[in-house]
Short mmCIF file of C-alpha atoms in Angstrom, two decimals:
data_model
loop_
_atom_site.label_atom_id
_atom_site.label_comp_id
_atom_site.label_asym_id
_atom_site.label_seq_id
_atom_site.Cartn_x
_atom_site.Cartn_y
_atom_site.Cartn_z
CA UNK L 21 -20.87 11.48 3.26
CA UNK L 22 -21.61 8.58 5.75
CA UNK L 23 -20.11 6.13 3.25
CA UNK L 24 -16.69 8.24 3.45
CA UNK L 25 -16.98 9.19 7.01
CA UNK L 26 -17.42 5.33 7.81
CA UNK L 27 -14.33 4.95 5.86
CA UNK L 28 -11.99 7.64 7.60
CA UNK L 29 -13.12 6.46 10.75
CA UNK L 30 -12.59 2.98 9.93
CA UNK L 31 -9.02 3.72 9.08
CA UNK L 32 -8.14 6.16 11.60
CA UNK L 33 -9.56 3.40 14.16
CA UNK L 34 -7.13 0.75 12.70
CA UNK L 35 -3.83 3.18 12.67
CA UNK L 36 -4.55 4.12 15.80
CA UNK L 37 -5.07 0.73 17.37
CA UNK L 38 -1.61 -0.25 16.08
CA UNK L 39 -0.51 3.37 18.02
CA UNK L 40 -2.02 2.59 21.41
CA UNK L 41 -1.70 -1.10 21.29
CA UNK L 42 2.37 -0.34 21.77
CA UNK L 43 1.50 2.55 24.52
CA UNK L 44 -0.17 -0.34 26.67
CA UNK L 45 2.15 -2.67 26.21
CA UNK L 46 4.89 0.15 26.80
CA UNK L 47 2.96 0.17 30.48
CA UNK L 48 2.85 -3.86 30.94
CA UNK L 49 5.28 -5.81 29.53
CA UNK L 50 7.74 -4.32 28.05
CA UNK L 51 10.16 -2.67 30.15
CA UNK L 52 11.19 -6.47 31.43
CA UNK L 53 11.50 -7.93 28.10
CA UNK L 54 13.64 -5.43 26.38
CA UNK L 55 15.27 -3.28 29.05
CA UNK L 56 15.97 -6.41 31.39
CA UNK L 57 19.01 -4.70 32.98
CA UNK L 58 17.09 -1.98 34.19
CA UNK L 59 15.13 -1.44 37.77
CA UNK L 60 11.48 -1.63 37.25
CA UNK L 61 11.64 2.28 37.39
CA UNK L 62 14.23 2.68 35.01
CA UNK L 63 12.63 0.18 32.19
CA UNK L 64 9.41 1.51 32.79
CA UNK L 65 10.96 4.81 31.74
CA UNK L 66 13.07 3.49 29.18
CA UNK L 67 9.81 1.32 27.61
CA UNK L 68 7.95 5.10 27.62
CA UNK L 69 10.76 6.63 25.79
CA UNK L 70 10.65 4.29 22.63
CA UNK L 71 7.13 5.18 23.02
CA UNK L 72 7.88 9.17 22.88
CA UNK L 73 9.98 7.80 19.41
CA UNK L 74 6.58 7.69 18.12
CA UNK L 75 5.64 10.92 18.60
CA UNK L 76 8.88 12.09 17.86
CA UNK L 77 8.32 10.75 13.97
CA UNK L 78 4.42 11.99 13.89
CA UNK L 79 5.76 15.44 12.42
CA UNK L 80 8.23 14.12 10.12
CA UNK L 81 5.77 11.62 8.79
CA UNK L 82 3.27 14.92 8.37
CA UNK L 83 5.89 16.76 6.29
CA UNK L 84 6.43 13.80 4.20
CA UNK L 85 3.17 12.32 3.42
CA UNK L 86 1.43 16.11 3.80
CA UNK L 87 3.80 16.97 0.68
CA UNK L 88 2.20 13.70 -1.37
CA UNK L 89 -0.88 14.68 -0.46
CA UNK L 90 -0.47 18.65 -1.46
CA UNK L 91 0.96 17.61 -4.34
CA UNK L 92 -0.82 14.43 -5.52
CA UNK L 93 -4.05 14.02 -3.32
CA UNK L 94 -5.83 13.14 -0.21
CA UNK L 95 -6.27 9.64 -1.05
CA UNK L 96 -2.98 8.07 -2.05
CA UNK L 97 -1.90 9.33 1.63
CA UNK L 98 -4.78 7.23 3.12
CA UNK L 99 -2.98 3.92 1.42
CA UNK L 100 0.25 4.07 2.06
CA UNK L 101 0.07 5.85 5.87
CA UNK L 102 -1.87 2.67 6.47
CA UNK L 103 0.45 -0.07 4.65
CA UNK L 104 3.43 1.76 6.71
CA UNK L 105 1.70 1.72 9.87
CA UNK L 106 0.26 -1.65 9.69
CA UNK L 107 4.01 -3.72 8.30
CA UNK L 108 5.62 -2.05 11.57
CA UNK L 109 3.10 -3.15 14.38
CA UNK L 110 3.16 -6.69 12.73
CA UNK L 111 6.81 -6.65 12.79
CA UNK L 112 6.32 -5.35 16.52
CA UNK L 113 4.55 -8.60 17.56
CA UNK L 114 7.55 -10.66 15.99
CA UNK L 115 10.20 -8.79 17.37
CA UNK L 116 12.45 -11.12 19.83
CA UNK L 117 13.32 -10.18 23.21
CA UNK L 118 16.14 -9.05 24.68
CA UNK L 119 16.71 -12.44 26.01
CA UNK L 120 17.31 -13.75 22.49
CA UNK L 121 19.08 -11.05 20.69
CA UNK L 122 20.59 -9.25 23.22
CA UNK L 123 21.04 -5.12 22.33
CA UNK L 124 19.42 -5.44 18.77
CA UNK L 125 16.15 -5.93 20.42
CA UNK L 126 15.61 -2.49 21.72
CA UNK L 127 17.30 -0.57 18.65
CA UNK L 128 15.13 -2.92 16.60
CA UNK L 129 12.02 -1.51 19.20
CA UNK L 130 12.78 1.87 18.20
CA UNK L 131 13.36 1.58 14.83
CA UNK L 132 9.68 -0.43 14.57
CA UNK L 133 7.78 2.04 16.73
CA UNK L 134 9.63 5.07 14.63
CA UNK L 135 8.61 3.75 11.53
CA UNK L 136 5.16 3.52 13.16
CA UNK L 137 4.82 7.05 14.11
CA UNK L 138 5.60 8.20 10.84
CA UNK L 139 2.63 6.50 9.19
CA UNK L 140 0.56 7.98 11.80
CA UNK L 141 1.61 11.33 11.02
CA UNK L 142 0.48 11.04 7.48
CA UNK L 143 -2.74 9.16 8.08
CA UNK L 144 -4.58 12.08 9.97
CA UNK L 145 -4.43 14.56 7.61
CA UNK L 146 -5.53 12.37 4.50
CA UNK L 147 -8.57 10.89 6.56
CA UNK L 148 -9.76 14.32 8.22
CA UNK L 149 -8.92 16.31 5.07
CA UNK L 150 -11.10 14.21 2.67
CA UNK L 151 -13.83 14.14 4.85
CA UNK L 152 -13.63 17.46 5.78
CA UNK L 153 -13.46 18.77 2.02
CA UNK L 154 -16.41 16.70 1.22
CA UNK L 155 -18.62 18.31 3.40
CA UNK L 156 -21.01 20.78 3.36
CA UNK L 157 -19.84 24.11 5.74
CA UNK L 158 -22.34 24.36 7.37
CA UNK L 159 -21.83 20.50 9.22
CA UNK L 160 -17.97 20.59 8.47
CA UNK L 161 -17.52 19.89 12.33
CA UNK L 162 -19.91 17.10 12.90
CA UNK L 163 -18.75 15.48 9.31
CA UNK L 164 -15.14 15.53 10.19
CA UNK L 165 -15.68 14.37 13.50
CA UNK L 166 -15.75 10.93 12.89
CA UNK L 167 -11.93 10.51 12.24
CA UNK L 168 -11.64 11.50 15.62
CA UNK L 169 -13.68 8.72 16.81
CA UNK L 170 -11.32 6.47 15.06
CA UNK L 171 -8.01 6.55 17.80
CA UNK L 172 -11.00 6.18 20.67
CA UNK L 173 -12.38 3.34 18.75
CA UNK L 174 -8.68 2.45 18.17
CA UNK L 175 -8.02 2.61 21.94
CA UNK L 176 -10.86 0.16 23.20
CA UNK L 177 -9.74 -2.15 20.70
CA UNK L 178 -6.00 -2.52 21.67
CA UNK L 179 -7.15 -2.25 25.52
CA UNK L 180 -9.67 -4.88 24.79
CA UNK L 181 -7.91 -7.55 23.12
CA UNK L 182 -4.68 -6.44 26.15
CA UNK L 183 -7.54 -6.71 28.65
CA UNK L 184 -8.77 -10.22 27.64
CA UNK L 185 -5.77 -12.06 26.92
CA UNK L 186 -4.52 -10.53 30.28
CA UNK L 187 -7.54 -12.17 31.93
CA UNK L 188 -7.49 -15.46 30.06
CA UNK L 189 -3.76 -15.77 30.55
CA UNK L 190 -1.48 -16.94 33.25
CA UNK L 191 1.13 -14.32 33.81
CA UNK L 192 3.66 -16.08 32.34
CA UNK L 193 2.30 -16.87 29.18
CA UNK L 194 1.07 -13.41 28.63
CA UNK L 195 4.78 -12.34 29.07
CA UNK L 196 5.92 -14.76 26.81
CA UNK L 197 3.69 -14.86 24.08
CA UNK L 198 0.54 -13.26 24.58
CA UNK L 199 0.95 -9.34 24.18
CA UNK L 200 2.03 -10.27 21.06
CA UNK L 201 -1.14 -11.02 19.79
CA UNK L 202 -2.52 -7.66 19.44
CA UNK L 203 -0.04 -6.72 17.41
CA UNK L 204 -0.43 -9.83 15.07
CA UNK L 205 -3.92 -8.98 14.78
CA UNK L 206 -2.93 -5.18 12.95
CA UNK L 207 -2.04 -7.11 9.94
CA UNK L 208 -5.74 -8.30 9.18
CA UNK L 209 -6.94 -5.03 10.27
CA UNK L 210 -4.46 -3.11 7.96
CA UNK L 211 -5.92 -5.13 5.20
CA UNK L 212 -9.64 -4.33 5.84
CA UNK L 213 -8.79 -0.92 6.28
CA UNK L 214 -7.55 -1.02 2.59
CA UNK L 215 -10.32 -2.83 1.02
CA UNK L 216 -13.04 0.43 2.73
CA UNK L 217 -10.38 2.71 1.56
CA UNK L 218 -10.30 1.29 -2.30
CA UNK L 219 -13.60 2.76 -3.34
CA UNK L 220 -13.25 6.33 -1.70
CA UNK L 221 -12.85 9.60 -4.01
CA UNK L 222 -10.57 12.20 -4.50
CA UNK L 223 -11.26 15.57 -2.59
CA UNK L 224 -13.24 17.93 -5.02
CA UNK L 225 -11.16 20.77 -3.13
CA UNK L 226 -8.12 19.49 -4.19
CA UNK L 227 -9.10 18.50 -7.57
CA UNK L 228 -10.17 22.66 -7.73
CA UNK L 229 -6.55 23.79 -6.83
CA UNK L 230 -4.81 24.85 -9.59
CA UNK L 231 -1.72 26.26 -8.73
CA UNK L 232 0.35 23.34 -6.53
CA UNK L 233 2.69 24.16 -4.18
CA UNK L 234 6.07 22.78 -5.57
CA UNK L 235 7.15 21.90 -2.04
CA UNK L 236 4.73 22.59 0.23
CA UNK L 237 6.52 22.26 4.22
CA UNK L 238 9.18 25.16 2.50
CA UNK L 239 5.84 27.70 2.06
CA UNK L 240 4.12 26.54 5.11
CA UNK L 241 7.11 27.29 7.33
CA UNK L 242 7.59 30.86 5.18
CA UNK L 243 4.11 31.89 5.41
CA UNK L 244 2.26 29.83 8.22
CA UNK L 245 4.94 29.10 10.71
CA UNK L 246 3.11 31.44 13.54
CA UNK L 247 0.34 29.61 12.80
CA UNK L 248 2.20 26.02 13.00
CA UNK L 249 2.98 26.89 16.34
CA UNK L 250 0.53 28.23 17.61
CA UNK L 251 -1.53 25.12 16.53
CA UNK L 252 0.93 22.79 18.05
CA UNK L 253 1.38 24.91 21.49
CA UNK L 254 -2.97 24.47 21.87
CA UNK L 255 -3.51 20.95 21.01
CA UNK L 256 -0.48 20.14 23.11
CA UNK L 257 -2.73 19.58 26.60
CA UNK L 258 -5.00 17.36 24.33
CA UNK L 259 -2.00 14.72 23.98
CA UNK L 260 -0.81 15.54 27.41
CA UNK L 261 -4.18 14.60 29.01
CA UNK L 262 -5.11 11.58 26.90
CA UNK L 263 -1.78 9.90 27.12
CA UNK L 264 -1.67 10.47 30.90
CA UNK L 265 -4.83 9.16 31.46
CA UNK L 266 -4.42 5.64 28.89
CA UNK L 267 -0.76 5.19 29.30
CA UNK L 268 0.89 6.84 32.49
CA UNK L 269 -1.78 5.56 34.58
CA UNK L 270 -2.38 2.26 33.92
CA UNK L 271 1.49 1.83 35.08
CA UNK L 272 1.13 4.08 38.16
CA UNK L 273 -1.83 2.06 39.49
CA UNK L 274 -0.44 -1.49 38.82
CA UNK L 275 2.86 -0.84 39.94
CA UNK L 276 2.56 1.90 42.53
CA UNK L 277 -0.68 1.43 43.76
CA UNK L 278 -1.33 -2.34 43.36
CA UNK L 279 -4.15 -2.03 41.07
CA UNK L 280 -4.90 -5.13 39.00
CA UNK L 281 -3.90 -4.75 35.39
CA UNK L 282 -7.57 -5.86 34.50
CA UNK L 283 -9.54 -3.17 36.33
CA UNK L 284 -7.35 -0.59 35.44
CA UNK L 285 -8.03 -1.54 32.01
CA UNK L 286 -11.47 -1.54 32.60
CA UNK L 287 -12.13 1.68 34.06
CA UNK L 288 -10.10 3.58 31.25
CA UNK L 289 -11.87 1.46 28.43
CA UNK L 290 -15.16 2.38 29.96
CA UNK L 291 -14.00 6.65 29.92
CA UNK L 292 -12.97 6.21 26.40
CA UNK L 293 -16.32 5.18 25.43
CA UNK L 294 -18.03 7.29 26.78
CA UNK L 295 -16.03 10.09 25.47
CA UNK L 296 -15.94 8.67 22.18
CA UNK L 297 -19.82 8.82 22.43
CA UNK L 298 -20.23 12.56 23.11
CA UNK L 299 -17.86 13.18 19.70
CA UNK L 300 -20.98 13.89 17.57
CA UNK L 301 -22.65 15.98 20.36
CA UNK L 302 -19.14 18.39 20.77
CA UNK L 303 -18.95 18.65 17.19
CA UNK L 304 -22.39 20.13 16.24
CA UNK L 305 -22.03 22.78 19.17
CA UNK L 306 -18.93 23.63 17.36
CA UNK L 307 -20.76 24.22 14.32
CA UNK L 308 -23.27 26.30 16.36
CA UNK L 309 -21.35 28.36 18.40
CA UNK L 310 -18.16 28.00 17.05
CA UNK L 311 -14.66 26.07 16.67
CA UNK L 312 -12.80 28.65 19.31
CA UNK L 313 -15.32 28.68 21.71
CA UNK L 314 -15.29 24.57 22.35
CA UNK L 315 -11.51 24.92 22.12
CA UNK L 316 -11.30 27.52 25.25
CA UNK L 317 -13.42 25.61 27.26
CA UNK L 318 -12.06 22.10 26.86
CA UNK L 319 -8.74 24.32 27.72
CA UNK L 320 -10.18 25.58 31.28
CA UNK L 321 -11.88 22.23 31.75
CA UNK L 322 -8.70 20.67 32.30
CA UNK L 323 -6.60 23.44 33.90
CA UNK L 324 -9.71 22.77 36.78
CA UNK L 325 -9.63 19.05 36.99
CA UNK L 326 -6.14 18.12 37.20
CA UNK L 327 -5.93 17.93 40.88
CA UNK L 328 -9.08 16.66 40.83
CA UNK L 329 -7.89 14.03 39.12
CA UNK L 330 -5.07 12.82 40.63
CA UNK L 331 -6.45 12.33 43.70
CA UNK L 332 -9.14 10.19 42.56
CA UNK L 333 -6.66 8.25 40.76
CA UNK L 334 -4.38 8.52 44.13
CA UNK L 335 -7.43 6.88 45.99
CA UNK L 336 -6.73 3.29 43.88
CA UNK L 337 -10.75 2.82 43.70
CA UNK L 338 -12.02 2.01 40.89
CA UNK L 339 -15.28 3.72 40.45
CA UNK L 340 -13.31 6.92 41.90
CA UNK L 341 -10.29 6.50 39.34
CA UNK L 342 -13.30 6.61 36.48
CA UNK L 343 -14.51 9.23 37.97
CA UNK L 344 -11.30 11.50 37.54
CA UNK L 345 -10.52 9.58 34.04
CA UNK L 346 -13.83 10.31 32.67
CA UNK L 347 -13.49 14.14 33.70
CA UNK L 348 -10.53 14.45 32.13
CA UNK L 349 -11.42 13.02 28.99
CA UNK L 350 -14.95 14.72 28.84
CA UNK L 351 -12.60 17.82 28.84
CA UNK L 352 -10.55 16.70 26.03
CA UNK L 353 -13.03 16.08 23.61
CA UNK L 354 -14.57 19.05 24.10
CA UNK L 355 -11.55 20.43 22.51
CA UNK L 356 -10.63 17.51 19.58
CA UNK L 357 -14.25 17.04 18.74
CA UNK L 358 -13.82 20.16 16.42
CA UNK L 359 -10.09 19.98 15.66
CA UNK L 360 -10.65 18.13 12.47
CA UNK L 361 -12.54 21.05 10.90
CA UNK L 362 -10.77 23.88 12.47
CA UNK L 363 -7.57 22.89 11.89
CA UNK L 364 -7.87 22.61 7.96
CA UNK L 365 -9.63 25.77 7.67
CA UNK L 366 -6.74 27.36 9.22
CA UNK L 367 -4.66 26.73 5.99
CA UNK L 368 -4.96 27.49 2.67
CA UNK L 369 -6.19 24.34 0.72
CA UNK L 370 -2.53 24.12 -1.41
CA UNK L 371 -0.96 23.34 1.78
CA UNK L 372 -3.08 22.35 4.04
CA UNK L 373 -2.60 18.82 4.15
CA UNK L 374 1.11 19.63 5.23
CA UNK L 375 -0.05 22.20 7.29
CA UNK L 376 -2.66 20.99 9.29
CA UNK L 377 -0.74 17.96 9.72
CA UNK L 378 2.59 19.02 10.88
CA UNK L 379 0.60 21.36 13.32
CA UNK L 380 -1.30 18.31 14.37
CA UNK L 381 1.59 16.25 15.25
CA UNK L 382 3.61 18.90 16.51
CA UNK L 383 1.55 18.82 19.38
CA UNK L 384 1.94 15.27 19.93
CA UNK L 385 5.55 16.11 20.21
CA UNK L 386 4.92 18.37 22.88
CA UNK L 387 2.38 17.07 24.50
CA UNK L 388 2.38 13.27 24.18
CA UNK L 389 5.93 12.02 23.82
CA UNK L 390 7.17 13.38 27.13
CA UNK L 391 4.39 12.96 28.86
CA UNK L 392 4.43 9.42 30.50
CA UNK L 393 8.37 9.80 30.89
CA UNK L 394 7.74 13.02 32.99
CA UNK L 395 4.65 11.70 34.95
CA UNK L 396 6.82 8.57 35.80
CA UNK L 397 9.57 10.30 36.70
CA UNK L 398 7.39 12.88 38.96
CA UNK L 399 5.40 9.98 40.47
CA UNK L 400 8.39 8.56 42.09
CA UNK L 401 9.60 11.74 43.73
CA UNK L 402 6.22 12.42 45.50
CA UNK L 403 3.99 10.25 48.08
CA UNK L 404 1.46 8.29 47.34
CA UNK L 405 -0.59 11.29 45.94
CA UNK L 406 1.76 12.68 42.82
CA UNK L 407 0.64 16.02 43.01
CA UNK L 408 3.98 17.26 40.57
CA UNK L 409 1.95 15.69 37.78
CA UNK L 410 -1.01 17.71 38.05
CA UNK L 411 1.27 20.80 38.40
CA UNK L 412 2.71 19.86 34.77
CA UNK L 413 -0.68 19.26 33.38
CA UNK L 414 -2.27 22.40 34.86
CA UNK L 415 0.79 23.98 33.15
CA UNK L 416 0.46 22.76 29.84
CA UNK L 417 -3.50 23.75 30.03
CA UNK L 418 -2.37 27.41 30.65
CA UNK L 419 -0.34 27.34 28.15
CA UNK L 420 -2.83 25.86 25.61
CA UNK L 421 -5.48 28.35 26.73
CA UNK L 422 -2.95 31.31 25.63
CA UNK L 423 -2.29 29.80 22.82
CA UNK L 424 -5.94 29.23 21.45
CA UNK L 425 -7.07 32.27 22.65
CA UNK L 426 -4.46 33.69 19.65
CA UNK L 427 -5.76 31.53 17.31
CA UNK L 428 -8.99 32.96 14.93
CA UNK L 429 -12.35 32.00 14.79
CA UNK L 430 -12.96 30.36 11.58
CA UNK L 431 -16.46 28.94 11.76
CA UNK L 432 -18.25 29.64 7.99
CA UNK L 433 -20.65 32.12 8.63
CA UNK L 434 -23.69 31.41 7.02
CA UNK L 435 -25.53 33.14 4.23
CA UNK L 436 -28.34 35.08 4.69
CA UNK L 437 -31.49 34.26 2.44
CA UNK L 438 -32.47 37.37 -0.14
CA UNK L 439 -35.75 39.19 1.75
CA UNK L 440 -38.57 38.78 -0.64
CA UNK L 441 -39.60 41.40 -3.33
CA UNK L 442 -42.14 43.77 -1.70
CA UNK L 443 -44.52 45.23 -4.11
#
C-alpha cells in the first residue's frame, strides 16, 4: 500500500501541476499575450475562459478513459491520462503568441488546454480507484487520500517554479520567455510519473468482476444518473472554493488591489500546504465517524467563511489574505479528504471508474470552470470589497449542503468479533 499510494500521488501531483500551472498563468500573463486586443478586463476574462475549456473536457475525458478502465483496467488509464496530459502542457510552453501567429494562437490555446482537461478527467479515477481497491475497508479513507494530496502537491509546484522565475526575472523577460518554463518542465515530470507508474498492479477488484459492462457511461446514466448528479451538485463548492482562492485571487490582488505577484503567490502556496498537510488527519476521521459527516461540515464551513473571506482578502495584507485563504481551504479539505473513498463506493465496481469519474468532473464543470470568469466579472461591478462573490460562493455551499445531505452514508461498518464459547 505505501508503494502504490506513493505512486498515485506521485502521478496525480504531476497531472495536476500541468492543470494549475495554466490556471496561474491564465491570472499573469496570458491575457496580454494571446488576447492583445482586449482591455485588461476583457483578456483577463477571456484568458479564464480557455481555462473553464479545461473543465469543460474533465467529464468527457471521464466518460472516455472511465469506459477503458471499466472495461480493460485501472492501470492502462493511469498511462495514457498521463502521456495526454503531459504532450499538451509541453506543447503549451511552445505555443507562439498572438504577436506571431495572429488568431491561431488562441484557437491553438484552447485546443491545448482542451486536450489537457481531458487527460485530467481520466487520470483521477485510475489513481484513486486503484488505490482505493487495494485497500483494506477499514482505512479505505486514509489509503485513498493520498491522490488527493497529489493536485495540492501539484499546486505548490506550478506556483513555485511561477513564483521564482517571477522573482528572478525582470518583467519583461518573464513575459517573453519565462512562464514558459513551467510548462517545459511537465515533459520530464510526465516521464517520471511513468517510470513509478510501470511497476504498479492491476486492481484485485477489477480483476474479480466478471460480468463487464459493454459500455459502461450508457448503464451509468440508466441506472446511476440521480446519483451522477447528485455527486456533481456536492463537490461543486469544492472546485468553486479552491479555484477562487488559487486562481481568481491572485488576479484580483495584483491587478485590483496592487498586490505584488510574489506575495500573493506566497501566501496561497503557504494555505495549500498547510491544507495539504491535514489530508491524512481529515481522512482517518472519515473512517471513524464517517464519509457524510466530514462532507456536511466542510459544506457549512464554507457557507460561514465566505464573507469572512473576502474581506480579509479585500484588506490587501498579507498575513490577513492567509488568514481568509487558509480558512477557506481548511474547509475544503475537510470535504475532499474523503472524496476518494466515498465516491467509489457509491458505484458498483463494473462502472465505477466511469461513474465516479464523470461525477467527479462534473463538478468541476460546475464549480470550477465558471468560477474565476464569474468572480472577475463580479469584482468589477462592486467596490473595493467584492461582496457579489461571496454571495455566489455562499450559494453554491447551500446548494452543496442539500445535495450531500441526499447522498448515503457508505462508511463499511465493521464486523463484530464472535463472543467466546461460555462453558
Amino acid at each position: 500500500m505505501p508503494r502504490l499510494a506513493a505512486a498515485s500521488l506521485a502521478g496525480t501531483a504531476i497531472e495536476f501541476y500541468d492543470f494549475f500551472v495554466y490556471g496561474t498563468a491564465a491570472a499573469l500573463v496570458l491575457g496580454p499575450l494571446f488576447f492583445p486586443t482586449f482591455s485588461p478586463l476583457a483578456g483577463t476574462l477571456a484568458a479564464f475562459a480557455t481555462f473553464g475549456v479545461g473543465f469543460v473536457a474533465r467529464p468527457l475525458g471521464a466518460a472516455l478513459f472511465g469506459h477503458l478502465g471499466d472495461r480493460r483496467g485501472r492501470r492502462p488509464v493511469l498511462v495514457l491520462s498521463l502521456l495526454l496530459t503531459g504532450a499538451s502542457t509541453v506543447a503549451v510552453g511552445c505555443l507562439p503568441s498572438y504577436g506571431t501567429i495572429g488568431v491561431a494562437a488562441p484557437v491553438l490555446l484552447l485546443v491545448l488546454r482542451f486536450l489537457q482537461g481531458l487527460g485530467l478527467g481520466g487520470e483521477w479515477g485510475g489513481a484513486v480507484l486503484l488505490t482505493a481497491e487495494h485497500a483494506p475497508p477499514g482505512r479505505r479513507a486514509l489509503w485513498s487520500c493520498f491522490p488527493q494530496v497529489g493536485p495540492a502537491v501539484g499546486f505548490v509546484l506550478a506556483n513555485g517554479v511561477m513564483l521564482a522565475l517571477s522573482a528572478a526575472l525582470p518583467e519583461a523577460e518573464f513575459t517573453r520567455w519565462g512562464w514558459r518554463v513551467p510548462f517545459w518542465a511537465a515533459g520530464a515530470l510526465a516521464l517520471t510519473g511513468l517510470w513509478l507508474r510501470s511497476s504498479l498492479t492491476e486492481s484485485p477488484r477489477f480483476l474479480e468482476i466478471e460480468d463487464h459492462a459493454r459500455v459502461p457511461l450508457v448503464e451509468v446514466v440508466r441506472h446511476h444518473g440521480r446519483l451522477v448528479l447528485l455527486t456533481a451538485g456536492a463537490l461543486a463548492v469544492g472546485y468553486a472554493v479552491f479555484y477562487t482562492v488559487t486562481t481568481w485571487s491572485l488576479a484580483y490582488a495584483t491587478e485590483r488591489l496592487g498586490v505584488s505577484r510574489t506575495v500573493m503567490l506566497t501566501c496561497v502556496m503557504a494555505a495549500v500546504v498547510v491544507k495539504a498537510s491535514l489530508i491524512p488527519l481529515m481522512a482517518l476521521l472519515g473512517d471513524r465517524y464517517g464519509r457524510r459527516p466530514m462532507c456536511l461540515t466542510g459544506c457549512a464551513a464554507c457557507a460561514l467563511w465566505m464573507f469572512p473571506m473576502i474581506a480579509l482578502l479585500a484588506t490587501g495584507e498579507p498575513l490577513l489574505m492567509f488568514l481568509g485563504i487558509l480558512g477557506a481551504l481548511l474547509a475544503f479539505v475537510t470535504m475532499f479528504a474523503v472524496i476518494a473513498a466515498y465516491l467509489p463506493e457509491l458505484y458498483e465496481p463494473r462502472v465505477r471508474c466511469t461513474g465516479a469519474a464523470v461525477g467527479y468532473n462534473l463538478g468541476g464543470v460546475l464549480g470550477g470552470a465558471l468560477t474565476p470568469i464569474i468572480a472577475t466579472a463580479l469584482a468589477d461591478q462592486g467596490g473595493r470589497v467584492p461582496w457579489g462573490v461571496g454571495v455566489y460562493l455562499t450559494g453554491i455551499a447551500l446548494l452543496s449542503l442539500g445535495c450531500f445531505a441526499l447522498l448515503p452514508e457508505t462508511r463499511p461498518v465493521p464486523v463484530p468479533s464472535a463472543e467466546p464459547a461460555t462453558g
